[in-house]
PDB file of C-alpha atoms in Angstrom:
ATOM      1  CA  UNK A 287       3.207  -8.917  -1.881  1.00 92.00           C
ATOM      2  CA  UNK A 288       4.631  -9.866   0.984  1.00 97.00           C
ATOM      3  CA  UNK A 289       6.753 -13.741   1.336  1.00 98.00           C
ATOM      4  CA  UNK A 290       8.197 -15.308   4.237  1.00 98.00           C
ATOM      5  CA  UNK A 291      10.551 -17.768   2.990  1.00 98.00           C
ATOM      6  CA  UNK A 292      11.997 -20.110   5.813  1.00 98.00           C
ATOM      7  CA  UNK A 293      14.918 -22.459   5.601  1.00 97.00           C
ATOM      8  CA  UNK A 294      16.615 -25.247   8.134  1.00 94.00           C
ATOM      9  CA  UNK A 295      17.768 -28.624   8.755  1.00 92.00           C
ATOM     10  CA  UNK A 296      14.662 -30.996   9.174  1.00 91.00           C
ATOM     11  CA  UNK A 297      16.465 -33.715  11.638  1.00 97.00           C
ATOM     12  CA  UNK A 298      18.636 -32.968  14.537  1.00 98.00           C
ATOM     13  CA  UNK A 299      20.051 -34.932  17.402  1.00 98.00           C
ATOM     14  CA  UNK A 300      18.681 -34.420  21.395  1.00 98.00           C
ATOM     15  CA  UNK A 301      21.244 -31.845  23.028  1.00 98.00           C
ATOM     16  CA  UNK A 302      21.633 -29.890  19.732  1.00 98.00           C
ATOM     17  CA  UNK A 303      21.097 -26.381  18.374  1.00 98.00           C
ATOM     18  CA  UNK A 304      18.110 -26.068  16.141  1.00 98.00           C
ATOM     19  CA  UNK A 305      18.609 -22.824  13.448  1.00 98.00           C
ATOM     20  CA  UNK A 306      16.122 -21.559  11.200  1.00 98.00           C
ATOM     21  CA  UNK A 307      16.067 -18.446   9.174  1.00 98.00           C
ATOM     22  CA  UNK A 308      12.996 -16.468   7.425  1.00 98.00           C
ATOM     23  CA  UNK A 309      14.221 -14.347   4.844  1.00 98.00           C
ATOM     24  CA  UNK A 310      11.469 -11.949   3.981  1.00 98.00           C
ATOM     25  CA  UNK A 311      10.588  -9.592   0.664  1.00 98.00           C
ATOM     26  CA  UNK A 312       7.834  -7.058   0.555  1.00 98.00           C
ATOM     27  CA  UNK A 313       9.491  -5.536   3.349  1.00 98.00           C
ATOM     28  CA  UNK A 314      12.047  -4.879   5.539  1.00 98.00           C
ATOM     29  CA  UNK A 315      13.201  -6.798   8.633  1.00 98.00           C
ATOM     30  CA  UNK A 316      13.439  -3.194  10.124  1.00 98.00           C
ATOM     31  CA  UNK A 317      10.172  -1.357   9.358  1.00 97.00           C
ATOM     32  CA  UNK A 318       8.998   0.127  11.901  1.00 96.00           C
ATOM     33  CA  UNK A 319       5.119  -0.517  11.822  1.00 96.00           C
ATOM     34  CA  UNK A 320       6.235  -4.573  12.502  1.00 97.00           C
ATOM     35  CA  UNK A 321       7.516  -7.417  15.060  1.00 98.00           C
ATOM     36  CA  UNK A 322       8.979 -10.973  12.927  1.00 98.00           C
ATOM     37  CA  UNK A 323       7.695 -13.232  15.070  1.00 98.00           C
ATOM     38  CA  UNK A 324       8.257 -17.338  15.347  1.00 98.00           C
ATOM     39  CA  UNK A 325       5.680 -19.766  16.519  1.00 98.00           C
ATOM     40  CA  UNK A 326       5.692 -23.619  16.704  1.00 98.00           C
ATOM     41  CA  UNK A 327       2.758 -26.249  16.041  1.00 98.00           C
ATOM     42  CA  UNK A 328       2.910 -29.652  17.378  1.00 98.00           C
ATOM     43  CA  UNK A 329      -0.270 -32.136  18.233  1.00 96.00           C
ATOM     44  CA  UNK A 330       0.833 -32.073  22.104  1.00 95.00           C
ATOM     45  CA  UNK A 331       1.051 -28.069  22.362  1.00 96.00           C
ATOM     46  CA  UNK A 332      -1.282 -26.697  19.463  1.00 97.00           C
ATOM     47  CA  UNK A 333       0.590 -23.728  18.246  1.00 98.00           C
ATOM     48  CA  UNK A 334       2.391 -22.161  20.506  1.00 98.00           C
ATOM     49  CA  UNK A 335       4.052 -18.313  20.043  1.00 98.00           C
ATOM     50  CA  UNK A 336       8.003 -18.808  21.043  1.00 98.00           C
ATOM     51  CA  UNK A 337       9.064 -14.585  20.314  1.00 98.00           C
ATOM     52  CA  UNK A 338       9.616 -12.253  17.938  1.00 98.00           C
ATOM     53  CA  UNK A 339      12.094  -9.391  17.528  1.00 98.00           C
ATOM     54  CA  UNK A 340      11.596  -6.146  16.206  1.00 98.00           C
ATOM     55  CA  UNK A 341      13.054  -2.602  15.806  1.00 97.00           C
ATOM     56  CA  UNK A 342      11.826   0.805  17.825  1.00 96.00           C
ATOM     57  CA  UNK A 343      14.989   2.922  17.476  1.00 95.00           C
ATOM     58  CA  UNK A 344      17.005   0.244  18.469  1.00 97.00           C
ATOM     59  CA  UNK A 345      16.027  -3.759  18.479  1.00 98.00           C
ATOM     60  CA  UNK A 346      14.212  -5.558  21.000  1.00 97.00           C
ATOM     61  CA  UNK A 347      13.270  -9.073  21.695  1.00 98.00           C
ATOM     62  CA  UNK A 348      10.450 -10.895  23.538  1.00 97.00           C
ATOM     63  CA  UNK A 349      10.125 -14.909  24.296  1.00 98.00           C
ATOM     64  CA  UNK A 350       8.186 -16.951  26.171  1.00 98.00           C
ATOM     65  CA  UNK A 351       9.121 -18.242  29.410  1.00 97.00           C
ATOM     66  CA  UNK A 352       9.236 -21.836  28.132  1.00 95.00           C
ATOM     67  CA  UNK A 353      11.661 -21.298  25.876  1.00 97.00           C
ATOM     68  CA  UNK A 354      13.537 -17.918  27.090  1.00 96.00           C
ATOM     69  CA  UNK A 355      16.572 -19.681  28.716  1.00 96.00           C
ATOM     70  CA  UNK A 356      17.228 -21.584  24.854  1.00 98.00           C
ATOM     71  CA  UNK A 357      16.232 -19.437  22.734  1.00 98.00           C
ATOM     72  CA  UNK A 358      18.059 -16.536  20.718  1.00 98.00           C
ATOM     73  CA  UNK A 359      16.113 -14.669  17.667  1.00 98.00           C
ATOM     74  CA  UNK A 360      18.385 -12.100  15.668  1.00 97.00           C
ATOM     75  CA  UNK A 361      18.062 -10.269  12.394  1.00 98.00           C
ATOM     76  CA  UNK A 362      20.303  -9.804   9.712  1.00 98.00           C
ATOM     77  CA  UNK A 363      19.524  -5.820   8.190  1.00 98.00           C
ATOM     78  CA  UNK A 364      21.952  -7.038   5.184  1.00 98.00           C
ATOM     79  CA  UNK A 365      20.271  -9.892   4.196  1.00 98.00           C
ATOM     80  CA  UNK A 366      16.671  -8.911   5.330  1.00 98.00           C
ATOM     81  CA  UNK A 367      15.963 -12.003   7.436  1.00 98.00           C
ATOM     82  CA  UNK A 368      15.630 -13.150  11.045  1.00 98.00           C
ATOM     83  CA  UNK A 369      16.550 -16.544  12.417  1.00 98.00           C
ATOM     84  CA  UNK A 370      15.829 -18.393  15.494  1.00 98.00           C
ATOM     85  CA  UNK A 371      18.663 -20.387  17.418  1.00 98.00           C
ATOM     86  CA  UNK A 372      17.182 -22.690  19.888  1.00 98.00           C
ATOM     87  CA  UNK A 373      19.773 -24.358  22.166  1.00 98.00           C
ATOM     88  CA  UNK A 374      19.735 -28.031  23.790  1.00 98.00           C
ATOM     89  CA  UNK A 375      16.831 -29.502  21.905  1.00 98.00           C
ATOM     90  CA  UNK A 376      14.492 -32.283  23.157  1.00 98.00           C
ATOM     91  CA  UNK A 377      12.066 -34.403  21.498  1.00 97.00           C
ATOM     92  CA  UNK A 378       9.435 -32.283  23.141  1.00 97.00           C
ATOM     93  CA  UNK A 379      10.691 -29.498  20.552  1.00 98.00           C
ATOM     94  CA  UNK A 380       9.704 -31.613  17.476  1.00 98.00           C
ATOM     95  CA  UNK A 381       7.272 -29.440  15.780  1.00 98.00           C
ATOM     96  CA  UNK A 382       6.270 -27.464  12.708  1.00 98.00           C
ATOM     97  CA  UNK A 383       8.146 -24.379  12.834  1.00 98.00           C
ATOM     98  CA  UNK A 384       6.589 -21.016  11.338  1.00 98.00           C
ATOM     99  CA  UNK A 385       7.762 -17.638  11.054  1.00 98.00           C
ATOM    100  CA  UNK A 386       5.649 -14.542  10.832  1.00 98.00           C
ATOM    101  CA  UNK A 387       4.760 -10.879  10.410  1.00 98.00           C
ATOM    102  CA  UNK A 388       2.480  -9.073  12.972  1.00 97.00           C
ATOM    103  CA  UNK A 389       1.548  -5.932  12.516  1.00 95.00           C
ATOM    104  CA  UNK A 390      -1.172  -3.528  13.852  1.00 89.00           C
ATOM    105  CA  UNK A 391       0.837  -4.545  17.489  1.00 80.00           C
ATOM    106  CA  UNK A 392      -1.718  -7.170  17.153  1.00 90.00           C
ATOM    107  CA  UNK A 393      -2.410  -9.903  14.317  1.00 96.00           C
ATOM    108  CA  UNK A 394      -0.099 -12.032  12.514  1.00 98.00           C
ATOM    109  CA  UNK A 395      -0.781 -11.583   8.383  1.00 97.00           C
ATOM    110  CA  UNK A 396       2.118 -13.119   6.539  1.00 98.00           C
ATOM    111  CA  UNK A 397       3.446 -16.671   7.429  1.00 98.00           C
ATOM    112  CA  UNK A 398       6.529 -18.719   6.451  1.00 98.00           C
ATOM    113  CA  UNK A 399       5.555 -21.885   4.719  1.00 98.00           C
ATOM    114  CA  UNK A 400       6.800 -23.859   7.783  1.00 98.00           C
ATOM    115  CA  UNK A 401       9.425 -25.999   8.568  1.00 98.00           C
ATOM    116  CA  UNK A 402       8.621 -29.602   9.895  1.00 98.00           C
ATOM    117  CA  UNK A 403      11.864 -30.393  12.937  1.00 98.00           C
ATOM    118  CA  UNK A 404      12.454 -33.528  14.127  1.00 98.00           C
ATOM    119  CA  UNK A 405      14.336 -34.097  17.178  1.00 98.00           C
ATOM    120  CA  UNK A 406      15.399 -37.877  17.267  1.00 97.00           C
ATOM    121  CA  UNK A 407      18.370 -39.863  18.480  1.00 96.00           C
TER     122      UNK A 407
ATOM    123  CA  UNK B 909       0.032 -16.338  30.290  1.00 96.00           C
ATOM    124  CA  UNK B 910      -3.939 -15.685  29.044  1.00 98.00           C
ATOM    125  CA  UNK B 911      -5.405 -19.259  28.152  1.00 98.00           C
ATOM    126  CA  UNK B 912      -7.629 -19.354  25.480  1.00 98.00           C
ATOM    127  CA  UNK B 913     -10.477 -21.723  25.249  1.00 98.00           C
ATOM    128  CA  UNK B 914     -12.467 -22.895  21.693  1.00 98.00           C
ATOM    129  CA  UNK B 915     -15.921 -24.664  21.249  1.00 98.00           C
ATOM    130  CA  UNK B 916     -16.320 -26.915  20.318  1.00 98.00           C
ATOM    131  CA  UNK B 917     -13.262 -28.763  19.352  1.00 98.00           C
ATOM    132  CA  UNK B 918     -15.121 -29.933  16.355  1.00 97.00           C
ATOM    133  CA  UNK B 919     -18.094 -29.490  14.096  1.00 96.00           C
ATOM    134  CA  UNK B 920     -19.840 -31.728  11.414  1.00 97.00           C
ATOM    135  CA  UNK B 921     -21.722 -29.557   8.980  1.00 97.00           C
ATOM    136  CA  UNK B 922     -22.965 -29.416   5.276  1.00 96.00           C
ATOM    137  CA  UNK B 923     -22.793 -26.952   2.695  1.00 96.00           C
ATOM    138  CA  UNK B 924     -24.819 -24.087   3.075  1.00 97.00           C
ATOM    139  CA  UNK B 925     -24.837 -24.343   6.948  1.00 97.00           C
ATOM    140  CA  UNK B 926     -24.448 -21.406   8.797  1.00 98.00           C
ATOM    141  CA  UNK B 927     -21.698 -22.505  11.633  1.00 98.00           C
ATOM    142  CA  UNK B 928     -20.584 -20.208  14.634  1.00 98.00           C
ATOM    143  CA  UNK B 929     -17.346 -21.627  16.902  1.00 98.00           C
ATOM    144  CA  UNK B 930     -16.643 -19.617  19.720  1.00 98.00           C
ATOM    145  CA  UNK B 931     -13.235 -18.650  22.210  1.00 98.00           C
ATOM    146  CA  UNK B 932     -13.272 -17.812  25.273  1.00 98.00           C
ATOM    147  CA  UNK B 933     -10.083 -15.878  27.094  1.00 98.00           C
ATOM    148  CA  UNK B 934      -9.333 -16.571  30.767  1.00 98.00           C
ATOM    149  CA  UNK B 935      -8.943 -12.637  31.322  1.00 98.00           C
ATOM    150  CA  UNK B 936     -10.578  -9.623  29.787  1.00 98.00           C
ATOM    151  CA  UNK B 937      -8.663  -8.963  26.577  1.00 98.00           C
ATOM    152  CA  UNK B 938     -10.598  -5.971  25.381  1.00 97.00           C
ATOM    153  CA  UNK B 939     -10.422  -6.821  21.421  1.00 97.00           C
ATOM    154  CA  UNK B 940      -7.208  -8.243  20.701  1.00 97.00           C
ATOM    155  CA  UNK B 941      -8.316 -11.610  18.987  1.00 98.00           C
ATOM    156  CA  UNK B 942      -8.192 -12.815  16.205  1.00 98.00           C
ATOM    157  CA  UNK B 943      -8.857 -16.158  13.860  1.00 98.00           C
ATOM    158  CA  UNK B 944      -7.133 -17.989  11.512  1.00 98.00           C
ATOM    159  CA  UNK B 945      -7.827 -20.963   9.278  1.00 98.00           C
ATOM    160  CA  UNK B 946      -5.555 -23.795   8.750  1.00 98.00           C
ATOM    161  CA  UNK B 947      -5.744 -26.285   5.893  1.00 98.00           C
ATOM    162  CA  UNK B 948      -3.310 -29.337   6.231  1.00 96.00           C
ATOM    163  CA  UNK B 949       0.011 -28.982   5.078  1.00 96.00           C
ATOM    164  CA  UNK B 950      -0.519 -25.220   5.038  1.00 98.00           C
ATOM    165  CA  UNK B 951       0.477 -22.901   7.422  1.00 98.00           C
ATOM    166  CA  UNK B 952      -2.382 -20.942   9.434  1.00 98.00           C
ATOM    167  CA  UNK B 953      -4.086 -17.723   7.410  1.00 98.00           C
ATOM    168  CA  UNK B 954      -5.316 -14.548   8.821  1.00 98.00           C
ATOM    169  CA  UNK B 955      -9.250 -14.386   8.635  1.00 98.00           C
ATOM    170  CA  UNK B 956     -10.126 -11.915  11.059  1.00 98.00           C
ATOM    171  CA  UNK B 957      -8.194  -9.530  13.019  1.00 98.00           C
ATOM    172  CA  UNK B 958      -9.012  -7.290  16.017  1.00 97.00           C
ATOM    173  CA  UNK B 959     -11.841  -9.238  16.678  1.00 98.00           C
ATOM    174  CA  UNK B 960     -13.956  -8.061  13.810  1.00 98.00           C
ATOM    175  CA  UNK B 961     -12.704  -6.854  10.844  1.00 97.00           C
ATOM    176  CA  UNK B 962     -12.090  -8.634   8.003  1.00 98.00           C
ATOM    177  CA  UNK B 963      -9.160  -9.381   6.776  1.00 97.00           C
ATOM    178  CA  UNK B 964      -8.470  -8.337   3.061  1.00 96.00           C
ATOM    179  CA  UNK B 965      -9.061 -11.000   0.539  1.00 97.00           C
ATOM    180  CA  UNK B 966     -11.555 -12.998   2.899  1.00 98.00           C
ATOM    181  CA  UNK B 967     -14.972 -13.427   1.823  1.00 98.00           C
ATOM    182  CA  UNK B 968     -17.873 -11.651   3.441  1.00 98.00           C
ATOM    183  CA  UNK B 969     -19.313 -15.017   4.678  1.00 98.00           C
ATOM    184  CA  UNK B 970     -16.643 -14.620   7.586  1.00 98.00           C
ATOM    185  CA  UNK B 971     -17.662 -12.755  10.455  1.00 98.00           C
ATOM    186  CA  UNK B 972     -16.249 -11.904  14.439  1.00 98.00           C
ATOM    187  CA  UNK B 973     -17.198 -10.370  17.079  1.00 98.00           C
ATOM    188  CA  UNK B 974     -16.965 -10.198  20.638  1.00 98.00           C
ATOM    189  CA  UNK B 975     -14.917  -8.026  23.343  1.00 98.00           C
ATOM    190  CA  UNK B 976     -13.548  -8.905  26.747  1.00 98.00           C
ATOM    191  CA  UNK B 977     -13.553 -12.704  27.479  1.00 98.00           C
ATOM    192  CA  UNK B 978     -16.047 -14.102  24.815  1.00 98.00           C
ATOM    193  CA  UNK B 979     -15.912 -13.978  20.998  1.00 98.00           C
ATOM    194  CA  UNK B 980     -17.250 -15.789  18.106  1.00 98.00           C
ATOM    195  CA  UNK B 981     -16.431 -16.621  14.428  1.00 98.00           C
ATOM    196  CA  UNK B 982     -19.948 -17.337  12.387  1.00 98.00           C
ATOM    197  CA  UNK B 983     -19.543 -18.568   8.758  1.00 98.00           C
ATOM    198  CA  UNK B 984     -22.530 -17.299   7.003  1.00 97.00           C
ATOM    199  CA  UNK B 985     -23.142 -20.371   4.382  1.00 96.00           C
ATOM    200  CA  UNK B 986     -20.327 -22.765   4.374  1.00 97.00           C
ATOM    201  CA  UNK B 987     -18.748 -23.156   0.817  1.00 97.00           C
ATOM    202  CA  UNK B 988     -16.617 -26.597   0.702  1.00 95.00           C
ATOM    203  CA  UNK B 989     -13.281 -24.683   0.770  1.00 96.00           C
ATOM    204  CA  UNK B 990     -14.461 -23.470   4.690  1.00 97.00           C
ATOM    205  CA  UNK B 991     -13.582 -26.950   5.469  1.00 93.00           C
ATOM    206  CA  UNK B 992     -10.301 -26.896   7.494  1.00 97.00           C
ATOM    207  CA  UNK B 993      -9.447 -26.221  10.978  1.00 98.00           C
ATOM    208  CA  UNK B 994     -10.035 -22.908  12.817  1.00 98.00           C
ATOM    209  CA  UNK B 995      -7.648 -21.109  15.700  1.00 98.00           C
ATOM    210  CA  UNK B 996      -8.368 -18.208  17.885  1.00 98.00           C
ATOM    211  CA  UNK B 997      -5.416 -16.005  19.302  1.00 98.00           C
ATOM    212  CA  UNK B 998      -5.006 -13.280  21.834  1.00 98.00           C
ATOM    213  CA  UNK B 999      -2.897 -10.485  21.478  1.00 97.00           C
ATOM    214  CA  UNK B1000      -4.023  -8.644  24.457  1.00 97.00           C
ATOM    215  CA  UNK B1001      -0.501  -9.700  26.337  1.00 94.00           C
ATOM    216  CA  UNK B1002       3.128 -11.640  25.434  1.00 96.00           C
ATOM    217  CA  UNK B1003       2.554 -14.870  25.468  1.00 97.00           C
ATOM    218  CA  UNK B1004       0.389 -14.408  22.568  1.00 98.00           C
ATOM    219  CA  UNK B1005      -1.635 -17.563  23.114  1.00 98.00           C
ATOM    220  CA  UNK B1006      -3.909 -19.785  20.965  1.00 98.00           C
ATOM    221  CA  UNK B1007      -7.346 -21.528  20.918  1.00 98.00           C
ATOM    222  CA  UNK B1008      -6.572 -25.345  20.661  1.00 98.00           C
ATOM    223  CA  UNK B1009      -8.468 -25.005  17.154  1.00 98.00           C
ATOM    224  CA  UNK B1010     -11.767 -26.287  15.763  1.00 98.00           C
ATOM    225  CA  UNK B1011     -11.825 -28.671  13.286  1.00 98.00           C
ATOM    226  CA  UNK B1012     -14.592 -28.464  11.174  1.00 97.00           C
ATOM    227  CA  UNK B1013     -15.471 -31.526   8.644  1.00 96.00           C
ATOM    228  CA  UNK B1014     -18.498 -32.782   6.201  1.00 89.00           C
ATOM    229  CA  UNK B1015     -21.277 -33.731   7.410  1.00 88.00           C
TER     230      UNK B1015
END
């Protein structure tokens, strides 16, 4: 069975760097059949997809334009995880934080438990 | 970025009711859509991928269908664990984008 298991600080300061990591078992950040994919949830924005990285060969990365100029998503092969590094937070980036697998270059089957991030002077 | 539209936004019912919410894309997105349900506290769960095929695990109650701009989820007989809130998503294009969900309560 596949597990997404996400870790993170909870509180951070306006103007910092928000990191989260998904470590994942069941499968392998590399596997070529899937993207690891982050998405947000807050009651102002719904949930909202933020990018994903995944491996063809070589890796690749996709993000949304509202957060491309922040935001950095990298794996770790060694340690079978990806992490998201989102730069110069705001209040407006307080959300529930998810990671997940799509597959199927479609649908999105396995899901972190979520990470609740609070952005708060 | 494709904008995704649910109805309604939420939905009394009872036990036993047979409920269908549907989403509506702003382009043609063939059938890349799926739904998910979303208890509190929980993170969202697959239900229903590429439109209409039931995701493993899922009880046959749970049904899609739909192609191009207009789709629906029917629950055949609601059972009380059906309560929760419901989300459409596109996968036709990056953004992937979301329904704003349904929230479906007791009547």
């Amino acid at each position: 069975q596949i597990q997404l298991q996400q870790s993170g600080p909870g509180l951070l300061k306006p103007s910092q760097t928000l990191s989260l990591t998904c470590g994942i078992s069941g499968d392998s950040v590399s596997s070529s059949s899937a993207t690891w994919d982050w998405i947000r949830q807050s009651p102002s924005r719904g949930l909202e997809w933020l990018g994903r990285t995944y491996y063809r060969s070589k890796w690749y990365n996709d993000y949304a334009l509202s957060v491309k100029s922040r935001l950095t998503i990298n794996s770790d092969t060694s340690k079978n995880q990806f992490s998201l590094q989102l730069n110069s937070v705001t209040p407006e980036d307080t959300a529930v934080y998810y990671c997940a697998r799509l597959i199927g270059n479609s649908w999105l089957d396995f899901w972190g438990q979520g990470i609740l991030v609070t952005v708060s002077s | 970025d494709i904008q995704m539209t649910q109805s309604p936004s939420s939905l009394s019912a009872s036990v036993g009711d047979r409920v269908t919410i549907t989403c509506r894309a702003s382009q043609p997105i063939s059938t890349y859509l799926n739904w998910y349900q979303q208890k509190p506290g929980n993170a969202p769960s697959l239900l229903i991928y590429a439109a209409s095929r039931l995701q493993s695990g899922v009880p046959s109650r749970f049904s899609g269908s739909g192609s191009g701009t207009d789709f629906t989820l029917t629950i055949s007989s609601l059972q009380p664990e059906d309560f929760a809130t419901y989300y459409c998503q596109q996968s036709h294009g990056i953004p992937y984008t979301f329904g704003q969900g349904t929230n479906l309560e007791i009547k």
